[in-house]
PDB file of C-alpha atoms in Angstrom:
ATOM      1  CA  MET A   1      40.489  29.975 -72.836  1.00  0.00           C
ATOM      2  CA  ILE A   2      40.455  28.776 -69.230  1.00  0.00           C
ATOM      3  CA  THR A   3      37.338  29.421 -67.171  1.00  0.00           C
ATOM      4  CA  LYS A   4      37.276  30.563 -63.536  1.00  0.00           C
ATOM      5  CA  ALA A   5      35.929  27.156 -62.537  1.00  0.00           C
ATOM      6  CA  GLU A   6      38.848  25.444 -64.268  1.00  0.00           C
ATOM      7  CA  MET A   7      41.377  27.724 -62.571  1.00  0.00           C
ATOM      8  CA  LYS A   8      39.821  26.929 -59.208  1.00  0.00           C
ATOM      9  CA  TYR A   9      40.011  23.222 -60.037  1.00  0.00           C
ATOM     10  CA  TYR A  10      43.641  23.344 -61.173  1.00  0.00           C
ATOM     11  CA  SER A  11      44.722  25.396 -58.154  1.00  0.00           C
ATOM     12  CA  SER A  12      43.065  22.813 -55.889  1.00  0.00           C
ATOM     13  CA  LEU A  13      45.621  20.265 -57.137  1.00  0.00           C
ATOM     14  CA  LEU A  14      48.224  22.007 -54.990  1.00  0.00           C
ATOM     15  CA  LYS A  15      46.519  20.179 -52.089  1.00  0.00           C
ATOM     16  CA  LYS A  16      47.150  16.480 -51.445  1.00  0.00           C
ATOM     17  CA  ASN A  17      43.526  15.560 -50.764  1.00  0.00           C
ATOM     18  CA  CYS A  18      42.463  17.039 -54.105  1.00  0.00           C
ATOM     19  CA  ARG A  19      45.289  15.291 -55.952  1.00  0.00           C
ATOM     20  CA  ASP A  20      44.183  12.012 -54.386  1.00  0.00           C
ATOM     21  CA  GLU A  21      40.519  12.568 -55.237  1.00  0.00           C
ATOM     22  CA  GLU A  22      41.143  13.620 -58.828  1.00  0.00           C
ATOM     23  CA  ASN A  23      44.115  11.330 -59.537  1.00  0.00           C
ATOM     24  CA  LYS A  24      45.936  14.291 -61.090  1.00  0.00           C
ATOM     25  CA  PHE A  25      48.884  16.487 -60.174  1.00  0.00           C
ATOM     26  CA  LEU A  26      50.763  19.593 -61.288  1.00  0.00           C
ATOM     27  CA  VAL A  27      54.188  19.638 -62.914  1.00  0.00           C
ATOM     28  CA  GLU A  28      55.896  23.017 -62.873  1.00  0.00           C
ATOM     29  CA  GLY A  29      58.751  24.055 -65.134  1.00  0.00           C
ATOM     30  CA  GLU A  30      59.683  23.497 -68.769  1.00  0.00           C
ATOM     31  CA  LYS A  31      62.190  20.679 -68.209  1.00  0.00           C
ATOM     32  CA  LEU A  32      59.958  18.674 -65.870  1.00  0.00           C
ATOM     33  CA  ILE A  33      56.951  18.992 -68.176  1.00  0.00           C
ATOM     34  CA  LEU A  34      59.022  17.679 -71.088  1.00  0.00           C
ATOM     35  CA  GLU A  35      60.323  14.830 -68.886  1.00  0.00           C
ATOM     36  CA  ALA A  36      56.763  13.908 -67.916  1.00  0.00           C
ATOM     37  CA  LEU A  37      55.669  13.939 -71.547  1.00  0.00           C
ATOM     38  CA  SER A  38      58.650  11.817 -72.610  1.00  0.00           C
ATOM     39  CA  SER A  39      57.601   9.193 -70.053  1.00  0.00           C
ATOM     40  CA  ARG A  40      54.183   9.053 -71.743  1.00  0.00           C
ATOM     41  CA  LEU A  41      52.191  10.448 -68.852  1.00  0.00           C
ATOM     42  CA  GLU A  42      48.769  11.686 -69.904  1.00  0.00           C
ATOM     43  CA  CYS A  43      48.634  15.496 -70.003  1.00  0.00           C
ATOM     44  CA  GLU A  44      45.324  17.330 -69.661  1.00  0.00           C
ATOM     45  CA  VAL A  45      46.606  20.844 -70.318  1.00  0.00           C
ATOM     46  CA  VAL A  46      49.745  22.978 -70.266  1.00  0.00           C
ATOM     47  CA  ILE A  47      49.269  26.489 -68.921  1.00  0.00           C
ATOM     48  CA  CYS A  48      51.784  29.317 -69.175  1.00  0.00           C
ATOM     49  CA  LYS A  49      51.822  32.996 -68.385  1.00  0.00           C
ATOM     50  CA  LYS A  50      52.160  35.469 -71.251  1.00  0.00           C
ATOM     51  CA  LYS A  51      55.766  36.371 -70.401  1.00  0.00           C
ATOM     52  CA  PHE A  52      56.834  32.734 -70.856  1.00  0.00           C
ATOM     53  CA  PHE A  53      54.863  32.532 -74.107  1.00  0.00           C
ATOM     54  CA  ASP A  54      56.542  35.657 -75.485  1.00  0.00           C
ATOM     55  CA  GLU A  55      60.093  34.604 -74.542  1.00  0.00           C
ATOM     56  CA  ASN A  56      60.141  30.876 -75.397  1.00  0.00           C
ATOM     57  CA  ASP A  57      59.040  30.442 -79.005  1.00  0.00           C
ATOM     58  CA  GLU A  58      60.718  27.060 -79.593  1.00  0.00           C
ATOM     59  CA  THR A  59      59.431  25.481 -76.375  1.00  0.00           C
ATOM     60  CA  VAL A  60      55.911  26.783 -76.970  1.00  0.00           C
ATOM     61  CA  GLU A  61      55.937  25.433 -80.531  1.00  0.00           C
ATOM     62  CA  LEU A  62      57.147  22.017 -79.329  1.00  0.00           C
ATOM     63  CA  LEU A  63      54.608  21.788 -76.513  1.00  0.00           C
ATOM     64  CA  ARG A  64      51.751  22.747 -78.798  1.00  0.00           C
ATOM     65  CA  LYS A  65      52.661  19.737 -80.931  1.00  0.00           C
ATOM     66  CA  LEU A  66      52.906  17.397 -77.941  1.00  0.00           C
ATOM     67  CA  VAL A  67      49.766  18.271 -75.944  1.00  0.00           C
ATOM     68  CA  HIS A  68      46.087  18.480 -76.798  1.00  0.00           C
ATOM     69  CA  ARG A  69      45.527  21.744 -74.985  1.00  0.00           C
ATOM     70  CA  PHE A  70      47.821  24.737 -74.428  1.00  0.00           C
ATOM     71  CA  GLU A  71      46.587  27.867 -72.651  1.00  0.00           C
ATOM     72  CA  ILE A  72      48.034  31.321 -71.903  1.00  0.00           C
ATOM     73  CA  ILE A  73      46.953  33.269 -68.823  1.00  0.00           C
ATOM     74  CA  SER A  74      47.899  36.452 -66.995  1.00  0.00           C
ATOM     75  CA  GLU A  75      50.611  36.740 -64.341  1.00  0.00           C
ATOM     76  CA  LYS A  76      47.953  37.284 -61.676  1.00  0.00           C
ATOM     77  CA  GLU A  77      46.013  34.180 -62.669  1.00  0.00           C
ATOM     78  CA  PHE A  78      49.173  32.082 -62.933  1.00  0.00           C
ATOM     79  CA  GLN A  79      50.042  32.808 -59.310  1.00  0.00           C
ATOM     80  CA  LYS A  80      47.046  30.674 -58.315  1.00  0.00           C
ATOM     81  CA  ILE A  81      48.644  27.505 -59.695  1.00  0.00           C
ATOM     82  CA  GLN A  82      52.360  28.065 -59.144  1.00  0.00           C
ATOM     83  CA  ALA A  83      54.084  26.243 -56.288  1.00  0.00           C
ATOM     84  CA  THR A  84      57.411  28.083 -56.419  1.00  0.00           C
ATOM     85  CA  VAL A  85      58.194  31.739 -55.744  1.00  0.00           C
ATOM     86  CA  ASN A  86      60.443  32.146 -58.783  1.00  0.00           C
ATOM     87  CA  SER A  87      58.399  30.090 -61.208  1.00  0.00           C
ATOM     88  CA  GLN A  88      59.381  29.782 -64.871  1.00  0.00           C
ATOM     89  CA  GLY A  89      55.768  30.514 -65.612  1.00  0.00           C
ATOM     90  CA  ILE A  90      54.604  27.193 -67.021  1.00  0.00           C
ATOM     91  CA  VAL A  91      52.614  24.339 -65.430  1.00  0.00           C
ATOM     92  CA  GLY A  92      51.253  21.063 -66.765  1.00  0.00           C
ATOM     93  CA  VAL A  93      48.275  19.145 -65.409  1.00  0.00           C
ATOM     94  CA  PHE A  94      48.939  15.405 -65.589  1.00  0.00           C
ATOM     95  CA  LYS A  95      47.171  12.199 -64.679  1.00  0.00           C
ATOM     96  CA  LYS A  96      49.010  10.270 -61.951  1.00  0.00           C
ATOM     97  CA  LYS A  97      51.038   7.271 -63.016  1.00  0.00           C
ATOM     98  CA  PRO A  98      50.406   3.803 -61.534  1.00  0.00           C
ATOM     99  CA  THR A  99      52.073   3.477 -58.117  1.00  0.00           C
ATOM    100  CA  LYS A 100      50.847   0.049 -57.050  1.00  0.00           C
ATOM    101  CA  ALA A 101      52.594  -3.230 -57.787  1.00  0.00           C
ATOM    102  CA  SER A 102      53.088  -6.625 -56.207  1.00  0.00           C
ATOM    103  CA  SER A 103      56.510  -7.872 -55.178  1.00  0.00           C
ATOM    104  CA  ASN A 104      56.290 -10.347 -58.077  1.00  0.00           C
ATOM    105  CA  GLU A 105      56.477  -7.440 -60.535  1.00  0.00           C
ATOM    106  CA  ILE A 106      59.721  -6.090 -59.060  1.00  0.00           C
ATOM    107  CA  LYS A 107      62.806  -7.685 -60.560  1.00  0.00           C
ATOM    108  CA  GLY A 108      65.766  -5.452 -59.662  1.00  0.00           C
ATOM    109  CA  LYS A 109      68.728  -6.833 -57.743  1.00  0.00           C
ATOM    110  CA  LEU A 110      68.917  -3.656 -55.659  1.00  0.00           C
ATOM    111  CA  ILE A 111      65.749  -1.947 -54.466  1.00  0.00           C
ATOM    112  CA  ALA A 112      65.577   1.273 -52.465  1.00  0.00           C
ATOM    113  CA  ALA A 113      62.827   1.716 -49.876  1.00  0.00           C
ATOM    114  CA  LEU A 114      61.806   4.747 -47.815  1.00  0.00           C
ATOM    115  CA  GLU A 115      60.161   4.603 -44.394  1.00  0.00           C
ATOM    116  CA  GLY A 116      58.602   7.614 -42.672  1.00  0.00           C
ATOM    117  CA  ILE A 117      60.569  10.291 -44.537  1.00  0.00           C
ATOM    118  CA  ASN A 118      58.226  13.246 -44.282  1.00  0.00           C
ATOM    119  CA  ASP A 119      60.277  15.914 -46.036  1.00  0.00           C
ATOM    120  CA  PRO A 120      59.250  16.015 -49.727  1.00  0.00           C
ATOM    121  CA  GLY A 121      62.631  17.426 -50.727  1.00  0.00           C
ATOM    122  CA  ASN A 122      64.403  14.418 -49.216  1.00  0.00           C
ATOM    123  CA  VAL A 123      61.996  11.964 -50.851  1.00  0.00           C
ATOM    124  CA  GLY A 124      62.532  13.561 -54.255  1.00  0.00           C
ATOM    125  CA  THR A 125      66.299  13.731 -53.843  1.00  0.00           C
ATOM    126  CA  ILE A 126      66.528  10.038 -52.895  1.00  0.00           C
ATOM    127  CA  ILE A 127      64.487   9.133 -55.990  1.00  0.00           C
ATOM    128  CA  ARG A 128      66.911  11.199 -58.087  1.00  0.00           C
ATOM    129  CA  THR A 129      69.899   9.580 -56.363  1.00  0.00           C
ATOM    130  CA  ALA A 130      68.510   6.089 -56.965  1.00  0.00           C
ATOM    131  CA  ASP A 131      68.135   6.923 -60.641  1.00  0.00           C
ATOM    132  CA  TRP A 132      71.732   8.199 -60.808  1.00  0.00           C
ATOM    133  CA  PHE A 133      73.062   4.906 -59.462  1.00  0.00           C
ATOM    134  CA  GLY A 134      70.879   2.765 -61.715  1.00  0.00           C
ATOM    135  CA  VAL A 135      68.351   1.645 -59.099  1.00  0.00           C
ATOM    136  CA  LYS A 136      65.115   1.307 -61.058  1.00  0.00           C
ATOM    137  CA  GLU A 137      62.599   0.581 -58.280  1.00  0.00           C
ATOM    138  CA  VAL A 138      61.791   2.609 -55.179  1.00  0.00           C
ATOM    139  CA  LEU A 139      59.266   1.598 -52.510  1.00  0.00           C
ATOM    140  CA  ILE A 140      57.692   4.471 -50.574  1.00  0.00           C
ATOM    141  CA  SER A 141      55.861   3.765 -47.311  1.00  0.00           C
ATOM    142  CA  ASN A 142      52.556   5.568 -46.926  1.00  0.00           C
ATOM    143  CA  SER A 143      54.065   7.381 -43.931  1.00  0.00           C
ATOM    144  CA  CYS A 144      56.394   9.305 -46.274  1.00  0.00           C
ATOM    145  CA  ALA A 145      55.736  12.688 -47.868  1.00  0.00           C
ATOM    146  CA  ASP A 146      53.404  12.651 -50.859  1.00  0.00           C
ATOM    147  CA  ILE A 147      55.341  11.733 -53.997  1.00  0.00           C
ATOM    148  CA  TYR A 148      53.080  14.100 -55.973  1.00  0.00           C
ATOM    149  CA  ASN A 149      53.893  17.083 -53.775  1.00  0.00           C
ATOM    150  CA  PRO A 150      55.387  19.750 -56.113  1.00  0.00           C
ATOM    151  CA  LYS A 151      58.521  19.831 -53.918  1.00  0.00           C
ATOM    152  CA  THR A 152      58.988  16.066 -54.327  1.00  0.00           C
ATOM    153  CA  ILE A 153      58.573  16.272 -58.095  1.00  0.00           C
ATOM    154  CA  ARG A 154      60.978  19.203 -58.324  1.00  0.00           C
ATOM    155  CA  ALA A 155      63.626  17.569 -56.107  1.00  0.00           C
ATOM    156  CA  SER A 156      63.517  14.380 -58.184  1.00  0.00           C
ATOM    157  CA  ALA A 157      64.588  16.467 -61.219  1.00  0.00           C
ATOM    158  CA  GLY A 158      62.564  14.282 -63.586  1.00  0.00           C
ATOM    159  CA  SER A 159      63.744  10.918 -62.236  1.00  0.00           C
ATOM    160  CA  PHE A 160      60.311  10.298 -60.711  1.00  0.00           C
ATOM    161  CA  PHE A 161      58.851   9.966 -64.209  1.00  0.00           C
ATOM    162  CA  HIS A 162      61.306   7.280 -65.318  1.00  0.00           C
ATOM    163  CA  LEU A 163      61.570   4.970 -62.298  1.00  0.00           C
ATOM    164  CA  THR A 164      59.096   2.480 -60.887  1.00  0.00           C
ATOM    165  CA  VAL A 165      57.976   4.319 -57.753  1.00  0.00           C
ATOM    166  CA  ILE A 166      55.574   2.314 -55.605  1.00  0.00           C
ATOM    167  CA  ILE A 167      53.491   3.582 -52.709  1.00  0.00           C
ATOM    168  CA  ASP A 168      53.464   0.708 -50.233  1.00  0.00           C
ATOM    169  CA  ASP A 169      50.613   0.474 -47.724  1.00  0.00           C
ATOM    170  CA  ASN A 170      52.462  -2.150 -45.683  1.00  0.00           C
ATOM    171  CA  LEU A 171      56.208  -1.795 -46.159  1.00  0.00           C
ATOM    172  CA  ILE A 172      57.141  -4.322 -43.463  1.00  0.00           C
ATOM    173  CA  GLN A 173      54.953  -6.991 -45.046  1.00  0.00           C
ATOM    174  CA  SER A 174      56.519  -6.271 -48.438  1.00  0.00           C
ATOM    175  CA  LEU A 175      60.014  -6.508 -46.975  1.00  0.00           C
ATOM    176  CA  ASP A 176      59.126  -9.883 -45.508  1.00  0.00           C
ATOM    177  CA  SER A 177      57.960 -10.993 -48.954  1.00  0.00           C
ATOM    178  CA  PHE A 178      61.243  -9.858 -50.502  1.00  0.00           C
ATOM    179  CA  LYS A 179      63.172 -11.701 -47.799  1.00  0.00           C
ATOM    180  CA  ASN A 180      61.326 -14.892 -48.742  1.00  0.00           C
ATOM    181  CA  LYS A 181      62.408 -14.331 -52.354  1.00  0.00           C
ATOM    182  CA  GLY A 182      66.070 -14.259 -51.396  1.00  0.00           C
ATOM    183  CA  TYR A 183      66.627 -10.543 -50.896  1.00  0.00           C
ATOM    184  CA  LYS A 184      68.771  -9.399 -48.001  1.00  0.00           C
ATOM    185  CA  ILE A 185      67.050  -6.594 -46.073  1.00  0.00           C
ATOM    186  CA  LEU A 186      69.404  -3.761 -45.143  1.00  0.00           C
ATOM    187  CA  CYS A 187      68.564  -0.808 -42.971  1.00  0.00           C
ATOM    188  CA  ALA A 188      70.438   2.494 -42.892  1.00  0.00           C
ATOM    189  CA  ASP A 189      70.944   3.272 -39.206  1.00  0.00           C
ATOM    190  CA  ILE A 190      73.421   5.435 -37.320  1.00  0.00           C
ATOM    191  CA  THR A 191      74.333   2.440 -35.115  1.00  0.00           C
ATOM    192  CA  GLY A 192      74.978   0.181 -38.110  1.00  0.00           C
ATOM    193  CA  LYS A 193      78.078  -1.373 -39.641  1.00  0.00           C
ATOM    194  CA  ASN A 194      80.448   0.835 -41.639  1.00  0.00           C
ATOM    195  CA  ILE A 195      79.091   0.696 -45.210  1.00  0.00           C
ATOM    196  CA  TYR A 196      82.656   0.547 -46.553  1.00  0.00           C
ATOM    197  CA  HIS A 197      83.149  -2.768 -44.711  1.00  0.00           C
ATOM    198  CA  TYR A 198      79.853  -4.301 -45.803  1.00  0.00           C
ATOM    199  CA  LYS A 199      80.048  -7.404 -48.016  1.00  0.00           C
ATOM    200  CA  LYS A 200      77.426  -7.205 -50.732  1.00  0.00           C
ATOM    201  CA  SER A 201      74.797  -9.886 -51.380  1.00  0.00           C
ATOM    202  CA  GLU A 202      73.326 -10.928 -54.719  1.00  0.00           C
ATOM    203  CA  LYS A 203      69.944  -9.258 -54.076  1.00  0.00           C
ATOM    204  CA  GLU A 204      69.252  -6.490 -51.570  1.00  0.00           C
ATOM    205  CA  VAL A 205      66.639  -4.031 -50.369  1.00  0.00           C
ATOM    206  CA  ILE A 206      68.112  -0.978 -48.651  1.00  0.00           C
ATOM    207  CA  VAL A 207      65.706   0.986 -46.453  1.00  0.00           C
ATOM    208  CA  PHE A 208      66.213   4.652 -45.570  1.00  0.00           C
ATOM    209  CA  SER A 209      64.247   6.113 -42.660  1.00  0.00           C
ATOM    210  CA  ASN A 210      63.351   9.388 -41.000  1.00  0.00           C
ATOM    211  CA  GLU A 211      66.656  10.835 -39.793  1.00  0.00           C
ATOM    212  CA  ALA A 212      65.166  12.348 -36.622  1.00  0.00           C
ATOM    213  CA  ASN A 213      63.355   9.230 -35.409  1.00  0.00           C
ATOM    214  CA  GLY A 214      65.447   6.532 -37.067  1.00  0.00           C
ATOM    215  CA  PRO A 215      64.124   3.167 -38.282  1.00  0.00           C
ATOM    216  CA  SER A 216      60.942   1.814 -36.718  1.00  0.00           C
ATOM    217  CA  THR A 217      61.120  -1.112 -34.305  1.00  0.00           C
ATOM    218  CA  GLU A 218      59.382  -3.279 -36.915  1.00  0.00           C
ATOM    219  CA  LEU A 219      62.011  -2.391 -39.493  1.00  0.00           C
ATOM    220  CA  LEU A 220      64.880  -3.076 -37.106  1.00  0.00           C
ATOM    221  CA  ASN A 221      63.354  -6.466 -36.321  1.00  0.00           C
ATOM    222  CA  ILE A 222      63.083  -7.516 -39.964  1.00  0.00           C
ATOM    223  CA  ALA A 223      66.391  -6.050 -41.170  1.00  0.00           C
ATOM    224  CA  GLU A 224      69.189  -8.590 -41.456  1.00  0.00           C
ATOM    225  CA  GLU A 225      71.895  -5.982 -41.280  1.00  0.00           C
ATOM    226  CA  ARG A 226      72.248  -2.306 -40.401  1.00  0.00           C
ATOM    227  CA  VAL A 227      74.678  -0.063 -42.269  1.00  0.00           C
ATOM    228  CA  THR A 228      75.854   3.498 -41.760  1.00  0.00           C
ATOM    229  CA  VAL A 229      78.143   6.138 -43.224  1.00  0.00           C
ATOM    230  CA  PRO A 230      81.066   6.466 -40.777  1.00  0.00           C
ATOM    231  CA  LYS A 231      81.343   9.767 -38.946  1.00  0.00           C
ATOM    232  CA  LYS A 232      84.594  11.766 -39.057  1.00  0.00           C
ATOM    233  CA  GLY A 233      83.638  15.152 -37.630  1.00  0.00           C
ATOM    234  CA  MET A 234      81.332  16.679 -35.019  1.00  0.00           C
ATOM    235  CA  ALA A 235      78.007  16.736 -36.889  1.00  0.00           C
ATOM    236  CA  GLU A 236      75.221  15.034 -34.953  1.00  0.00           C
ATOM    237  CA  SER A 237      73.757  13.321 -38.012  1.00  0.00           C
ATOM    238  CA  LEU A 238      73.874  13.134 -41.800  1.00  0.00           C
ATOM    239  CA  ASN A 239      70.913  14.193 -43.898  1.00  0.00           C
ATOM    240  CA  VAL A 240      69.113  11.060 -45.104  1.00  0.00           C
ATOM    241  CA  ALA A 241      69.340  12.087 -48.753  1.00  0.00           C
ATOM    242  CA  SER A 242      73.098  12.634 -48.420  1.00  0.00           C
ATOM    243  CA  ALA A 243      73.499   9.292 -46.653  1.00  0.00           C
ATOM    244  CA  SER A 244      71.536   7.566 -49.411  1.00  0.00           C
ATOM    245  CA  ALA A 245      74.013   8.828 -52.015  1.00  0.00           C
ATOM    246  CA  VAL A 246      76.996   7.353 -50.160  1.00  0.00           C
ATOM    247  CA  ILE A 247      75.286   4.043 -49.408  1.00  0.00           C
ATOM    248  CA  LEU A 248      73.860   3.552 -52.903  1.00  0.00           C
ATOM    249  CA  SER A 249      77.253   4.380 -54.375  1.00  0.00           C
ATOM    250  CA  GLU A 250      78.808   1.563 -52.342  1.00  0.00           C
ATOM    251  CA  LEU A 251      76.018  -0.931 -53.029  1.00  0.00           C
ATOM    252  CA  THR A 252      76.216  -0.389 -56.798  1.00  0.00           C
ATOM    253  CA  LYS A 253      79.988  -0.714 -57.124  1.00  0.00           C
ATOM    254  CA  ASN A 254      81.088  -3.465 -59.494  1.00  0.00           C
TER     255      ASN A 254
END
């Protein structure tokens, strides 16, 4: 049984400051909870509403074997912890995974980095896209949307749990460190070179920025080359998540 104090505590995790203080976050939905568990994240409790419990015997049986605590609550109570309007009716409370690392711990030949992207849906989608193209490491500047925002987690479609996602307090300094290790620093920018004409290097970091403001001056100064997806029609700009798919596709071609 869940107490009122516990429900208040779990609902507080919908807020970033509480997630930061408690080092925990919510995962909503059957598939994402199973993805989080498969990545060995520590689960405090799984909570579902009675309707989900009644209609998903196999999932409930599996989860009860995988987690230490499984609770059933009313529809009204569940609304306090759900982040989506049309929720499946199941939420897990997890401990955050490590998101700090030094450049020495990152070994990939292609690294994706995000600067100032404040839409959680875009952040999550780029993480998912990186995973699709085999990019295992993603640097996130602290000016980006919270990676533990429920929208970020949902948009990543589980990829967040399987990649090395690093929150970087000083992205420019890290990029400089990668440059010293032989990585070429690329920047996605609307004024850049056609990505289809770009000649790949052995090791690269590709940085995606806020589509409204573009790359920061500091990023433009450190980037060795700017690349873009060529425009054919009348659209003013391309969504950064969409652009990341095209660019990562080109950079990961054999």
